PDB file of C-alpha atoms in Angstrom:
ATOM      1  CA  MET A   1      -0.066  18.415   5.064  1.00 47.00           C
ATOM      2  CA  GLY A   2       3.350  17.338   4.007  1.00 45.00           C
ATOM      3  CA  PHE A   3       2.292  13.712   4.182  1.00 42.00           C
ATOM      4  CA  TYR A   4      -0.633  14.202   1.814  1.00 43.00           C
ATOM      5  CA  SER A   5       1.397  16.245  -0.739  1.00 44.00           C
ATOM      6  CA  ARG A   6       4.272  13.842  -0.789  1.00 40.00           C
ATOM      7  CA  PHE A   7       2.036  10.806  -1.217  1.00 40.00           C
ATOM      8  CA  PHE A   8      -0.171  12.324  -3.890  1.00 42.00           C
ATOM      9  CA  LYS A   9       2.910  13.258  -5.961  1.00 43.00           C
ATOM     10  CA  ALA A  10       3.710   9.530  -6.214  1.00 42.00           C
ATOM     11  CA  PRO A  11       1.293   8.791  -8.997  1.00 43.00           C
ATOM     12  CA  ILE A  12       2.577  11.757 -10.941  1.00 44.00           C
ATOM     13  CA  ILE A  13       6.169  10.612 -10.616  1.00 42.00           C
ATOM     14  CA  ALA A  14       5.090   7.093 -11.675  1.00 42.00           C
ATOM     15  CA  ILE A  15       3.241   8.455 -14.718  1.00 42.00           C
ATOM     16  CA  LEU A  16       6.211  10.570 -15.733  1.00 41.00           C
ATOM     17  CA  ALA A  17       8.383   7.533 -15.444  1.00 42.00           C
ATOM     18  CA  VAL A  18       6.004   5.709 -17.846  1.00 38.00           C
ATOM     19  CA  ALA A  19       6.231   8.573 -20.330  1.00 43.00           C
ATOM     20  CA  ALA A  20      10.090   8.561 -20.083  1.00 41.00           C
ATOM     21  CA  PHE A  21      10.239   4.853 -20.819  1.00 38.00           C
ATOM     22  CA  VAL A  22       7.880   5.202 -23.740  1.00 38.00           C
ATOM     23  CA  LEU A  23       9.991   7.977 -25.179  1.00 37.00           C
ATOM     24  CA  LEU A  24      13.166   6.050 -24.664  1.00 36.00           C
ATOM     25  CA  THR A  25      11.813   2.862 -26.282  1.00 37.00           C
ATOM     26  CA  PRO A  26      12.564   3.886 -29.963  1.00 38.00           C
ATOM     27  CA  ALA A  27      16.058   4.856 -28.862  1.00 39.00           C
ATOM     28  CA  ALA A  28      16.560   1.538 -27.157  1.00 38.00           C
ATOM     29  CA  LEU A  29      15.326  -0.237 -30.251  1.00 33.00           C
ATOM     30  CA  THR A  30      17.891   1.629 -32.430  1.00 38.00           C
ATOM     31  CA  VAL A  31      20.712   0.741 -30.011  1.00 35.00           C
ATOM     32  CA  ALA A  32      19.625  -2.909 -29.925  1.00 36.00           C
ATOM     33  CA  ARG A  33      19.586  -3.150 -33.730  1.00 38.00           C
ATOM     34  CA  ALA A  34      23.038  -1.423 -34.009  1.00 37.00           C
ATOM     35  CA  GLU A  35      24.533  -3.774 -31.525  1.00 38.00           C
ATOM     36  CA  THR A  36      23.047  -6.748 -33.116  1.00 35.00           C
ATOM     37  CA  ALA A  37      24.323  -5.751 -36.552  1.00 37.00           C
ATOM     38  CA  GLN A  38      27.916  -5.255 -35.237  1.00 39.00           C
ATOM     39  CA  ALA A  39      27.912  -8.508 -33.309  1.00 38.00           C
ATOM     40  CA  ALA A  40      26.618 -10.755 -36.183  1.00 39.00           C
ATOM     41  CA  PRO A  41      28.809 -11.253 -39.322  1.00 40.00           C
ATOM     42  CA  SER A  42      25.926 -12.717 -41.348  1.00 41.00           C
ATOM     43  CA  ASP A  43      22.145 -13.328 -41.323  1.00 41.00           C
ATOM     44  CA  ASN A  44      22.767 -17.058 -41.190  1.00 42.00           C
ATOM     45  CA  SER A  45      25.010 -16.942 -38.141  1.00 39.00           C
ATOM     46  CA  ARG A  46      22.661 -14.583 -36.398  1.00 36.00           C
ATOM     47  CA  VAL A  47      19.753 -17.046 -36.923  1.00 35.00           C
ATOM     48  CA  ALA A  48      21.973 -19.853 -35.583  1.00 37.00           C
ATOM     49  CA  VAL A  49      22.756 -17.826 -32.434  1.00 35.00           C
ATOM     50  CA  ASP A  50      19.134 -16.997 -31.925  1.00 41.00           C
ATOM     51  CA  GLN A  51      18.089 -20.632 -32.211  1.00 45.00           C
ATOM     52  CA  ALA A  52      20.812 -21.761 -29.925  1.00 48.00           C
ATOM     53  CA  ASN A  53      20.022 -19.141 -27.245  1.00 51.00           C
ATOM     54  CA  PRO A  54      16.305 -18.488 -27.207  1.00 47.00           C
ATOM     55  CA  ALA A  55      16.457 -16.946 -23.725  1.00 50.00           C
ATOM     56  CA  GLU A  56      18.608 -14.169 -25.176  1.00 51.00           C
ATOM     57  CA  GLN A  57      16.171 -13.147 -27.890  1.00 50.00           C
ATOM     58  CA  LYS A  58      14.561 -10.440 -25.696  1.00 50.00           C
ATOM     59  CA  SER A  59      15.752  -7.080 -26.941  1.00 60.00           C
ATOM     60  CA  LEU A  60      16.406  -3.945 -24.928  1.00 59.00           C
ATOM     61  CA  ALA A  61      13.285  -2.529 -26.438  1.00 57.00           C
ATOM     62  CA  GLY A  62      11.251  -5.537 -25.095  1.00 59.00           C
ATOM     63  CA  LYS A  63      12.722  -5.017 -21.631  1.00 59.00           C
ATOM     64  CA  ALA A  64      11.835  -1.347 -21.780  1.00 56.00           C
ATOM     65  CA  ILE A  65       8.197  -2.202 -22.680  1.00 55.00           C
ATOM     66  CA  ASP A  66       8.051  -4.653 -19.708  1.00 55.00           C
ATOM     67  CA  LYS A  67       9.257  -1.895 -17.528  1.00 51.00           C
ATOM     68  CA  VAL A  68       6.566   0.471 -18.792  1.00 46.00           C
ATOM     69  CA  LYS A  69       3.978  -2.118 -17.908  1.00 46.00           C
ATOM     70  CA  GLU A  70       5.436  -2.575 -14.436  1.00 45.00           C
ATOM     71  CA  VAL A  71       5.502   1.115 -13.696  1.00 41.00           C
ATOM     72  CA  ALA A  72       1.974   1.650 -15.100  1.00 42.00           C
ATOM     73  CA  LYS A  73       0.636  -1.092 -12.826  1.00 41.00           C
ATOM     74  CA  SER A  74       2.346   0.563  -9.850  1.00 36.00           C
ATOM     75  CA  ALA A  75       0.799   3.886 -10.700  1.00 40.00           C
ATOM     76  CA  GLY A  76      -2.620   2.271 -10.925  1.00 44.00           C
ATOM     77  CA  ASP A  77      -2.181   0.652  -7.529  1.00 38.00           C
ATOM     78  CA  ILE A  78      -1.220   4.025  -5.999  1.00 41.00           C
ATOM     79  CA  LEU A  79      -4.276   5.662  -7.514  1.00 51.00           C
ATOM     80  CA  SER A  80      -6.665   2.957  -6.123  1.00 70.00           C
ATOM     81  CA  ARG A  81      -6.648   4.618  -2.620  1.00 75.00           C
ATOM     82  CA  VAL A  82      -5.431   7.873  -1.227  1.00 74.00           C
ATOM     83  CA  PRO A  83      -4.081   8.726   2.250  1.00 81.00           C
ATOM     84  CA  CYS A  84      -7.437   9.719   3.696  1.00 87.00           C
ATOM     85  CA  ARG A  85      -9.204   9.103   7.061  1.00 81.00           C
ATOM     86  CA  ALA A  86     -12.738   9.630   8.342  1.00 78.00           C
ATOM     87  CA  PRO A  87     -13.257  12.182  11.097  1.00 79.00           C
ATOM     88  CA  LYS A  88     -12.304  11.187  14.602  1.00 73.00           C
ATOM     89  CA  GLY A  89     -14.966   9.091  16.296  1.00 60.00           C
ATOM     90  CA  GLY A  90     -16.255   7.997  12.956  1.00 53.00           C
ATOM     91  CA  ALA A  91     -19.450   8.951  11.257  1.00 50.00           C
ATOM     92  CA  LYS A  92     -22.883   7.536  12.167  1.00 58.00           C
ATOM     93  CA  THR A  93     -23.781   4.343  10.392  1.00 59.00           C
ATOM     94  CA  MET A  94     -25.375   4.774   6.999  1.00 73.00           C
ATOM     95  CA  GLY A  95     -27.899   2.164   7.711  1.00 74.00           C
ATOM     96  CA  SER A  96     -28.688  -0.905   5.646  1.00 78.00           C
ATOM     97  CA  LEU A  97     -28.851  -1.008   1.870  1.00 91.00           C
ATOM     98  CA  PRO A  98     -31.164  -4.037   1.361  1.00 92.00           C
ATOM     99  CA  HIS A  99     -31.696  -3.750  -2.399  1.00 94.00           C
ATOM    100  CA  VAL A 100     -27.951  -3.511  -3.199  1.00 95.00           C
ATOM    101  CA  ALA A 101     -27.196  -6.395  -0.768  1.00 93.00           C
ATOM    102  CA  ALA A 102     -29.872  -8.627  -2.265  1.00 93.00           C
ATOM    103  CA  LYS A 103     -28.584  -8.106  -5.728  1.00 94.00           C
ATOM    104  CA  LEU A 104     -24.991  -8.856  -4.767  1.00 92.00           C
ATOM    105  CA  VAL A 105     -26.005 -12.002  -2.929  1.00 90.00           C
ATOM    106  CA  ALA A 106     -28.119 -13.198  -5.930  1.00 91.00           C
ATOM    107  CA  GLY A 107     -25.277 -12.466  -8.317  1.00 93.00           C
ATOM    108  CA  LYS A 108     -27.376  -9.957 -10.279  1.00 96.00           C
ATOM    109  CA  PRO A 109     -26.145  -6.705 -11.819  1.00 97.00           C
ATOM    110  CA  VAL A 110     -26.184  -3.718  -9.513  1.00 97.00           C
ATOM    111  CA  LEU A 111     -27.025  -0.287 -10.890  1.00 98.00           C
ATOM    112  CA  ILE A 112     -26.133   2.871  -8.873  1.00 98.00           C
ATOM    113  CA  ILE A 113     -27.096   6.335  -9.978  1.00 98.00           C
ATOM    114  CA  ALA A 114     -25.127   9.393  -8.730  1.00 98.00           C
ATOM    115  CA  PHE A 115     -27.590  12.239  -8.874  1.00 98.00           C
ATOM    116  CA  GLY A 116     -26.597  15.798  -8.198  1.00 98.00           C
ATOM    117  CA  SER A 117     -25.030  18.988  -9.480  1.00 98.00           C
ATOM    118  CA  SER A 118     -21.490  20.010 -10.411  1.00 98.00           C
ATOM    119  CA  SER A 119     -19.611  18.148  -7.780  1.00 97.00           C
ATOM    120  CA  THR A 120     -21.301  14.933  -8.936  1.00 98.00           C
ATOM    121  CA  GLN A 121     -20.706  15.858 -12.561  1.00 98.00           C
ATOM    122  CA  GLY A 122     -17.034  16.326 -11.515  1.00 97.00           C
ATOM    123  CA  PHE A 123     -16.192  19.961 -11.981  1.00 97.00           C
ATOM    124  CA  GLY A 124     -12.628  20.559 -10.713  1.00 97.00           C
ATOM    125  CA  SER A 125     -11.342  17.094 -11.496  1.00 97.00           C
ATOM    126  CA  THR A 126      -8.533  16.839 -14.118  1.00 97.00           C
ATOM    127  CA  SER A 127      -9.960  13.679 -15.793  1.00 95.00           C
ATOM    128  CA  PRO A 128     -13.355  11.868 -15.958  1.00 95.00           C
ATOM    129  CA  GLU A 129     -11.848   8.846 -14.116  1.00 94.00           C
ATOM    130  CA  PHE A 130     -11.157  11.104 -11.135  1.00 96.00           C
ATOM    131  CA  THR A 131     -14.799  12.158 -10.624  1.00 97.00           C
ATOM    132  CA  TYR A 132     -16.346  10.705  -7.457  1.00 97.00           C
ATOM    133  CA  PRO A 133     -18.827   8.368  -9.271  1.00 98.00           C
ATOM    134  CA  ASN A 134     -15.972   6.759 -11.308  1.00 97.00           C
ATOM    135  CA  ARG A 135     -13.761   6.493  -8.275  1.00 96.00           C
ATOM    136  CA  LEU A 136     -16.579   4.870  -6.343  1.00 97.00           C
ATOM    137  CA  ALA A 137     -17.330   2.376  -9.122  1.00 97.00           C
ATOM    138  CA  ALA A 138     -13.681   1.358  -9.238  1.00 96.00           C
ATOM    139  CA  GLN A 139     -13.620   0.838  -5.472  1.00 96.00           C
ATOM    140  CA  LEU A 140     -16.774  -1.273  -5.371  1.00 96.00           C
ATOM    141  CA  ARG A 141     -15.569  -3.385  -8.313  1.00 95.00           C
ATOM    142  CA  ARG A 142     -12.273  -4.032  -6.517  1.00 94.00           C
ATOM    143  CA  HIS A 143     -14.171  -5.041  -3.277  1.00 94.00           C
ATOM    144  CA  TYR A 144     -16.713  -7.226  -5.104  1.00 94.00           C
ATOM    145  CA  PRO A 145     -14.529  -8.598  -7.962  1.00 93.00           C
ATOM    146  CA  GLY A 146     -17.258 -11.055  -9.182  1.00 91.00           C
ATOM    147  CA  ALA A 147     -20.039  -8.530  -9.249  1.00 95.00           C
ATOM    148  CA  ASP A 148     -21.454  -6.585 -12.225  1.00 97.00           C
ATOM    149  CA  ILE A 149     -21.621  -3.022 -10.815  1.00 97.00           C
ATOM    150  CA  THR A 150     -22.497   0.113 -12.798  1.00 98.00           C
ATOM    151  CA  VAL A 151     -22.449   3.657 -11.497  1.00 98.00           C
ATOM    152  CA  LEU A 152     -24.053   6.146 -13.777  1.00 98.00           C
ATOM    153  CA  ASN A 153     -23.207   9.878 -13.395  1.00 98.00           C
ATOM    154  CA  ARG A 154     -26.323  12.017 -13.545  1.00 98.00           C
ATOM    155  CA  GLY A 155     -24.805  15.206 -12.213  1.00 98.00           C
ATOM    156  CA  LYS A 156     -25.617  18.545 -13.871  1.00 98.00           C
ATOM    157  CA  GLY A 157     -23.758  21.762 -12.856  1.00 97.00           C
ATOM    158  CA  GLY A 158     -25.697  24.681 -11.451  1.00 97.00           C
ATOM    159  CA  GLU A 159     -28.747  22.693 -10.337  1.00 98.00           C
ATOM    160  CA  ASP A 160     -30.453  22.175  -7.047  1.00 98.00           C
ATOM    161  CA  ALA A 161     -33.612  20.516  -5.862  1.00 98.00           C
ATOM    162  CA  PRO A 162     -36.023  22.495  -8.007  1.00 98.00           C
ATOM    163  CA  GLU A 163     -34.246  21.565 -11.260  1.00 98.00           C
ATOM    164  CA  MET A 164     -33.365  18.069 -10.119  1.00 98.00           C
ATOM    165  CA  MET A 165     -36.968  17.266  -9.389  1.00 98.00           C
ATOM    166  CA  LYS A 166     -37.816  18.047 -13.050  1.00 98.00           C
ATOM    167  CA  ARG A 167     -35.478  15.286 -14.263  1.00 98.00           C
ATOM    168  CA  LEU A 168     -35.900  12.835 -11.442  1.00 98.00           C
ATOM    169  CA  GLN A 169     -38.290  10.534 -13.226  1.00 98.00           C
ATOM    170  CA  THR A 170     -36.566  10.402 -16.653  1.00 98.00           C
ATOM    171  CA  GLU A 171     -32.942  10.268 -15.479  1.00 98.00           C
ATOM    172  CA  VAL A 172     -33.169   8.333 -12.262  1.00 98.00           C
ATOM    173  CA  ILE A 173     -36.415   6.423 -11.566  1.00 98.00           C
ATOM    174  CA  ASP A 174     -36.966   5.238 -15.187  1.00 98.00           C
ATOM    175  CA  ALA A 175     -33.505   3.576 -15.118  1.00 98.00           C
ATOM    176  CA  ASN A 176     -34.693   1.300 -12.275  1.00 98.00           C
ATOM    177  CA  PRO A 177     -31.622   1.767 -10.032  1.00 98.00           C
ATOM    178  CA  ASP A 178     -30.804  -0.367  -7.074  1.00 98.00           C
ATOM    179  CA  MET A 179     -29.410   2.671  -5.259  1.00 98.00           C
ATOM    180  CA  VAL A 180     -29.385   6.460  -5.721  1.00 98.00           C
ATOM    181  CA  ILE A 181     -26.716   8.734  -4.206  1.00 98.00           C
ATOM    182  CA  TRP A 182     -28.312  12.143  -4.159  1.00 98.00           C
ATOM    183  CA  GLN A 183     -25.978  15.088  -3.594  1.00 98.00           C
ATOM    184  CA  VAL A 184     -28.025  18.269  -3.042  1.00 98.00           C
ATOM    185  CA  GLY A 185     -28.182  21.539  -1.265  1.00 98.00           C
ATOM    186  CA  THR A 186     -25.006  23.403  -2.238  1.00 98.00           C
ATOM    187  CA  ASN A 187     -26.508  25.533  -4.987  1.00 98.00           C
ATOM    188  CA  ALA A 188     -29.529  26.285  -2.877  1.00 98.00           C
ATOM    189  CA  VAL A 189     -27.140  27.808  -0.246  1.00 98.00           C
ATOM    190  CA  LEU A 190     -25.270  29.794  -2.847  1.00 98.00           C
ATOM    191  CA  ARG A 191     -28.524  31.087  -4.420  1.00 97.00           C
ATOM    192  CA  ASN A 192     -30.046  31.977  -1.023  1.00 97.00           C
ATOM    193  CA  LEU A 193     -32.873  29.574  -1.497  1.00 97.00           C
ATOM    194  CA  ASP A 194     -34.958  28.713   1.572  1.00 97.00           C
ATOM    195  CA  PRO A 195     -33.406  25.613   3.165  1.00 97.00           C
ATOM    196  CA  ALA A 196     -36.823  24.512   4.419  1.00 98.00           C
ATOM    197  CA  GLU A 197     -38.294  24.577   0.945  1.00 98.00           C
ATOM    198  CA  THR A 198     -35.279  22.580  -0.401  1.00 98.00           C
ATOM    199  CA  ALA A 199     -35.740  19.997   2.360  1.00 98.00           C
ATOM    200  CA  HIS A 200     -39.405  19.688   1.479  1.00 98.00           C
ATOM    201  CA  LEU A 201     -38.573  19.044  -2.229  1.00 98.00           C
ATOM    202  CA  VAL A 202     -35.917  16.558  -1.288  1.00 98.00           C
ATOM    203  CA  GLU A 203     -38.283  14.725   1.049  1.00 98.00           C
ATOM    204  CA  ASP A 204     -40.753  14.448  -1.922  1.00 98.00           C
ATOM    205  CA  GLY A 205     -38.004  13.113  -4.148  1.00 98.00           C
ATOM    206  CA  ILE A 206     -36.943  10.560  -1.575  1.00 98.00           C
ATOM    207  CA  ALA A 207     -40.496   9.266  -1.305  1.00 97.00           C
ATOM    208  CA  ARG A 208     -40.626   8.796  -5.046  1.00 98.00           C
ATOM    209  CA  ILE A 209     -37.222   7.034  -5.113  1.00 98.00           C
ATOM    210  CA  GLN A 210     -38.253   4.701  -2.252  1.00 97.00           C
ATOM    211  CA  ALA A 211     -41.519   3.910  -3.977  1.00 97.00           C
ATOM    212  CA  ALA A 212     -39.550   2.820  -7.051  1.00 97.00           C
ATOM    213  CA  GLY A 213     -37.708   0.272  -4.855  1.00 96.00           C
ATOM    214  CA  ALA A 214     -34.307   1.775  -4.615  1.00 97.00           C
ATOM    215  CA  ASP A 215     -31.923   2.291  -1.695  1.00 97.00           C
ATOM    216  CA  LEU A 216     -30.948   5.951  -1.176  1.00 97.00           C
ATOM    217  CA  VAL A 217     -27.992   7.846   0.298  1.00 97.00           C
ATOM    218  CA  LEU A 218     -28.311  11.564   0.784  1.00 97.00           C
ATOM    219  CA  VAL A 219     -25.141  13.777   0.560  1.00 97.00           C
ATOM    220  CA  ASP A 220     -25.178  17.280   2.014  1.00 97.00           C
ATOM    221  CA  PRO A 221     -23.180  20.380   0.797  1.00 98.00           C
ATOM    222  CA  GLN A 222     -19.399  20.620   0.794  1.00 97.00           C
ATOM    223  CA  TYR A 223     -17.425  22.500   3.418  1.00 98.00           C
ATOM    224  CA  SER A 224     -15.548  25.103   1.336  1.00 98.00           C
ATOM    225  CA  PRO A 225     -14.834  28.807   1.342  1.00 98.00           C
ATOM    226  CA  ALA A 226     -17.723  29.666  -1.061  1.00 98.00           C
ATOM    227  CA  VAL A 227     -20.225  27.733   1.023  1.00 98.00           C
ATOM    228  CA  ASN A 228     -18.853  28.957   4.280  1.00 98.00           C
ATOM    229  CA  ALA A 229     -19.408  32.588   3.081  1.00 98.00           C
ATOM    230  CA  LYS A 230     -23.151  31.688   3.592  1.00 97.00           C
ATOM    231  CA  ALA A 231     -22.517  30.113   6.926  1.00 97.00           C
ATOM    232  CA  GLU A 232     -26.087  30.584   8.328  1.00 97.00           C
ATOM    233  CA  ASN A 233     -27.758  29.123   5.285  1.00 97.00           C
ATOM    234  CA  ALA A 234     -25.257  26.296   5.059  1.00 98.00           C
ATOM    235  CA  SER A 235     -25.817  25.353   8.767  1.00 97.00           C
ATOM    236  CA  ARG A 236     -29.569  25.229   8.294  1.00 98.00           C
ATOM    237  CA  MET A 237     -29.245  23.213   5.132  1.00 98.00           C
ATOM    238  CA  VAL A 238     -26.976  20.616   6.601  1.00 98.00           C
ATOM    239  CA  LYS A 239     -29.246  20.227   9.650  1.00 97.00           C
ATOM    240  CA  LEU A 240     -32.465  19.944   7.654  1.00 98.00           C
ATOM    241  CA  LEU A 241     -31.058  17.388   5.182  1.00 97.00           C
ATOM    242  CA  GLY A 242     -29.852  15.256   8.059  1.00 96.00           C
ATOM    243  CA  LYS A 243     -33.324  15.497   9.626  1.00 97.00           C
ATOM    244  CA  VAL A 244     -34.992  14.479   6.432  1.00 97.00           C
ATOM    245  CA  ALA A 245     -32.677  11.454   6.000  1.00 95.00           C
ATOM    246  CA  GLU A 246     -33.496  10.387   9.563  1.00 94.00           C
ATOM    247  CA  LEU A 247     -37.217  10.819   9.107  1.00 95.00           C
ATOM    248  CA  ARG A 248     -37.284   8.857   5.843  1.00 95.00           C
ATOM    249  CA  HIS A 249     -34.904   6.246   7.052  1.00 94.00           C
ATOM    250  CA  VAL A 250     -32.407   6.650   4.243  1.00 95.00           C
ATOM    251  CA  GLY A 251     -28.597   6.641   4.261  1.00 94.00           C
ATOM    252  CA  PHE A 252     -26.805   9.966   4.939  1.00 95.00           C
ATOM    253  CA  PHE A 253     -23.217  10.843   4.146  1.00 95.00           C
ATOM    254  CA  PRO A 254     -22.150  13.986   6.074  1.00 95.00           C
ATOM    255  CA  ARG A 255     -19.867  15.450   3.439  1.00 96.00           C
ATOM    256  CA  PHE A 256     -19.893  18.858   5.186  1.00 97.00           C
ATOM    257  CA  GLU A 257     -18.563  17.383   8.465  1.00 95.00           C
ATOM    258  CA  VAL A 258     -16.080  15.184   6.782  1.00 95.00           C
ATOM    259  CA  MET A 259     -14.568  18.142   4.814  1.00 96.00           C
ATOM    260  CA  ARG A 260     -14.612  20.363   7.890  1.00 96.00           C
ATOM    261  CA  ASP A 261     -12.592  17.729   9.693  1.00 94.00           C
ATOM    262  CA  TRP A 262     -10.044  17.772   6.825  1.00 95.00           C
ATOM    263  CA  HIS A 263      -9.564  21.517   7.447  1.00 96.00           C
ATOM    264  CA  GLU A 264     -10.058  21.892  11.197  1.00 95.00           C
ATOM    265  CA  GLY A 265      -9.328  18.475  12.556  1.00 92.00           C
ATOM    266  CA  GLN A 266      -6.520  17.415  10.226  1.00 93.00           C
ATOM    267  CA  SER A 267      -5.119  20.921   9.589  1.00 94.00           C
ATOM    268  CA  MET A 268      -5.294  20.701   5.824  1.00 95.00           C
ATOM    269  CA  PRO A 269      -5.433  24.120   4.035  1.00 97.00           C
ATOM    270  CA  PHE A 270      -8.380  24.447   1.592  1.00 98.00           C
ATOM    271  CA  GLU A 271      -6.124  24.320  -1.444  1.00 97.00           C
ATOM    272  CA  SER A 272      -5.346  20.760  -0.503  1.00 96.00           C
ATOM    273  CA  PHE A 273      -8.807  19.564  -1.406  1.00 97.00           C
ATOM    274  CA  VAL A 274     -10.571  22.527  -3.114  1.00 98.00           C
ATOM    275  CA  VAL A 275      -9.702  24.112  -6.453  1.00 98.00           C
ATOM    276  CA  ALA A 276      -9.099  27.864  -6.988  1.00 98.00           C
ATOM    277  CA  ASP A 277     -12.772  28.745  -7.283  1.00 97.00           C
ATOM    278  CA  GLY A 278     -13.177  27.961  -3.510  1.00 98.00           C
ATOM    279  CA  LEU A 279     -16.111  25.718  -4.108  1.00 98.00           C
ATOM    280  CA  HIS A 280     -15.386  22.508  -6.045  1.00 98.00           C
ATOM    281  CA  MET A 281     -13.113  19.661  -4.883  1.00 98.00           C
ATOM    282  CA  ASN A 282      -9.890  18.766  -6.563  1.00 97.00           C
ATOM    283  CA  ASP A 283      -8.727  15.220  -7.461  1.00 96.00           C
ATOM    284  CA  TRP A 284      -7.626  14.398  -3.952  1.00 96.00           C
ATOM    285  CA  GLY A 285     -10.916  15.738  -2.515  1.00 97.00           C
ATOM    286  CA  TYR A 286     -13.070  13.690  -4.864  1.00 97.00           C
ATOM    287  CA  ALA A 287     -10.940  10.594  -4.288  1.00 96.00           C
ATOM    288  CA  CYS A 288     -11.198  10.809  -0.428  1.00 96.00           C
ATOM    289  CA  PHE A 289     -14.920  11.591  -0.641  1.00 96.00           C
ATOM    290  CA  ALA A 290     -15.517   8.586  -2.905  1.00 96.00           C
ATOM    291  CA  GLN A 291     -13.286   6.420  -0.716  1.00 95.00           C
ATOM    292  CA  LEU A 292     -15.086   7.110   2.547  1.00 95.00           C
ATOM    293  CA  LEU A 293     -18.448   6.957   0.856  1.00 95.00           C
ATOM    294  CA  GLY A 294     -17.479   3.565  -0.600  1.00 94.00           C
ATOM    295  CA  ASP A 295     -16.262   2.307   2.745  1.00 93.00           C
ATOM    296  CA  ASP A 296     -19.640   3.215   4.297  1.00 92.00           C
ATOM    297  CA  ILE A 297     -21.575   1.499   1.477  1.00 93.00           C
ATOM    298  CA  ILE A 298     -19.542  -1.642   1.844  1.00 92.00           C
ATOM    299  CA  LYS A 299     -19.982  -1.657   5.571  1.00 90.00           C
ATOM    300  CA  SER A 300     -23.804  -1.169   5.242  1.00 89.00           C
ATOM    301  CA  VAL A 301     -24.060  -3.963   2.693  1.00 89.00           C
ATOM    302  CA  GLY A 302     -22.119  -6.216   5.031  1.00 82.00           C
ATOM    303  CA  GLN A 303     -24.570  -5.562   7.826  1.00 67.00           C
ATOM    304  CA  ILE A 304     -27.501  -7.101   5.958  1.00 60.00           C
ATOM    305  CA  LYS A 305     -28.749 -10.407   7.376  1.00 43.00           C
ATOM    306  CA  LEU A 306     -30.436 -12.210   4.517  1.00 41.00           C
ATOM    307  CA  GLY A 307     -30.487 -15.745   5.890  1.00 39.00           C
ATOM    308  CA  VAL A 308     -28.777 -17.181   2.857  1.00 38.00           C
ATOM    309  CA  ASN A 309     -25.276 -18.214   2.018  1.00 39.00           C
ATOM    310  CA  VAL A 310     -23.267 -15.253   0.825  1.00 41.00           C
ATOM    311  CA  PRO A 311     -20.963 -15.897  -2.108  1.00 44.00           C
ATOM    312  CA  ALA A 312     -17.200 -15.625  -1.443  1.00 42.00           C
ATOM    313  CA  ASN A 313     -17.069 -12.495  -3.651  1.00 45.00           C
ATOM    314  CA  VAL A 314     -19.446 -10.656  -1.354  1.00 42.00           C
ATOM    315  CA  GLN A 315     -16.870  -9.750   1.293  1.00 39.00           C
ATOM    316  CA  ALA A 316     -17.206  -8.463   4.775  1.00 35.00           C
ATOM    317  CA  TYR A 317     -16.434  -4.856   5.510  1.00 29.00           C
ATOM    318  CA  ARG A 318     -12.892  -4.224   6.512  1.00 30.00           C
ATOM    319  CA  PRO A 319     -11.982  -0.928   8.241  1.00 29.00           C
ATOM    320  CA  MET A 320      -9.457   1.404   6.576  1.00 27.00           C
TER     321      MET A 320
END
């Protein structure tokens, strides 16, 4: 745990450094002006000095601004990935994503819709950019720098399959996505809904999404204290969703097993990746989830054999 906490504090330290430089910049500007006034006996002589030494025109304030930019870039690099690994042995392959791969190869825009409840919406994150759909979008754009990739967040807190099916057409299918990432099942567990009925609704939804011509990745519930309190229902839900994904030949991201490995396999306490409500992920949890999901998507896209020359910006999958 010490490794994770120390590493994740790095962006905060960098951001604080940025703030410090910004606060100090006016003071640096004042000092620079005072020193210039004392050193130059007249405006004419100062102009002559400046013209004779153009390399010395950079003020302390300018240097401070340059340092702000440097530190900000460093903070952004740190935030691009987190120290996060997949469960030992690795997850099963997600399968191919032919529609996304074809769009990337053709150089056409790619639209991904993140469909789900509060953990898709981003409850528990400290900023919209730290939600999993935004983190995923940033990762895919870094990996395919020449591609036009959009990830729309269609998460709505408190919902599960019955409510999601009511807005599936208008908020997902009508947008003509190339891929849908459907996170479902958590609220059904918490509300004691029948896992078999949820699985049936999800299967119907998958059929509609496939008929619309989109790739699909199913995401099961999170492993957290609130979900674990309904252990029997949670276990049934996870198994049934995995079965549906297998039967319908769609991608499956085993979030439950990934998060369980954080806690049991990697000895991370729940507070390392879950907020105080015992249910929703924190910034690190969303980052790792998005990162592993993105790695699987990239790997699956790279496995497509289209029989055409792939542009240089459509890169092969590289392990973490």
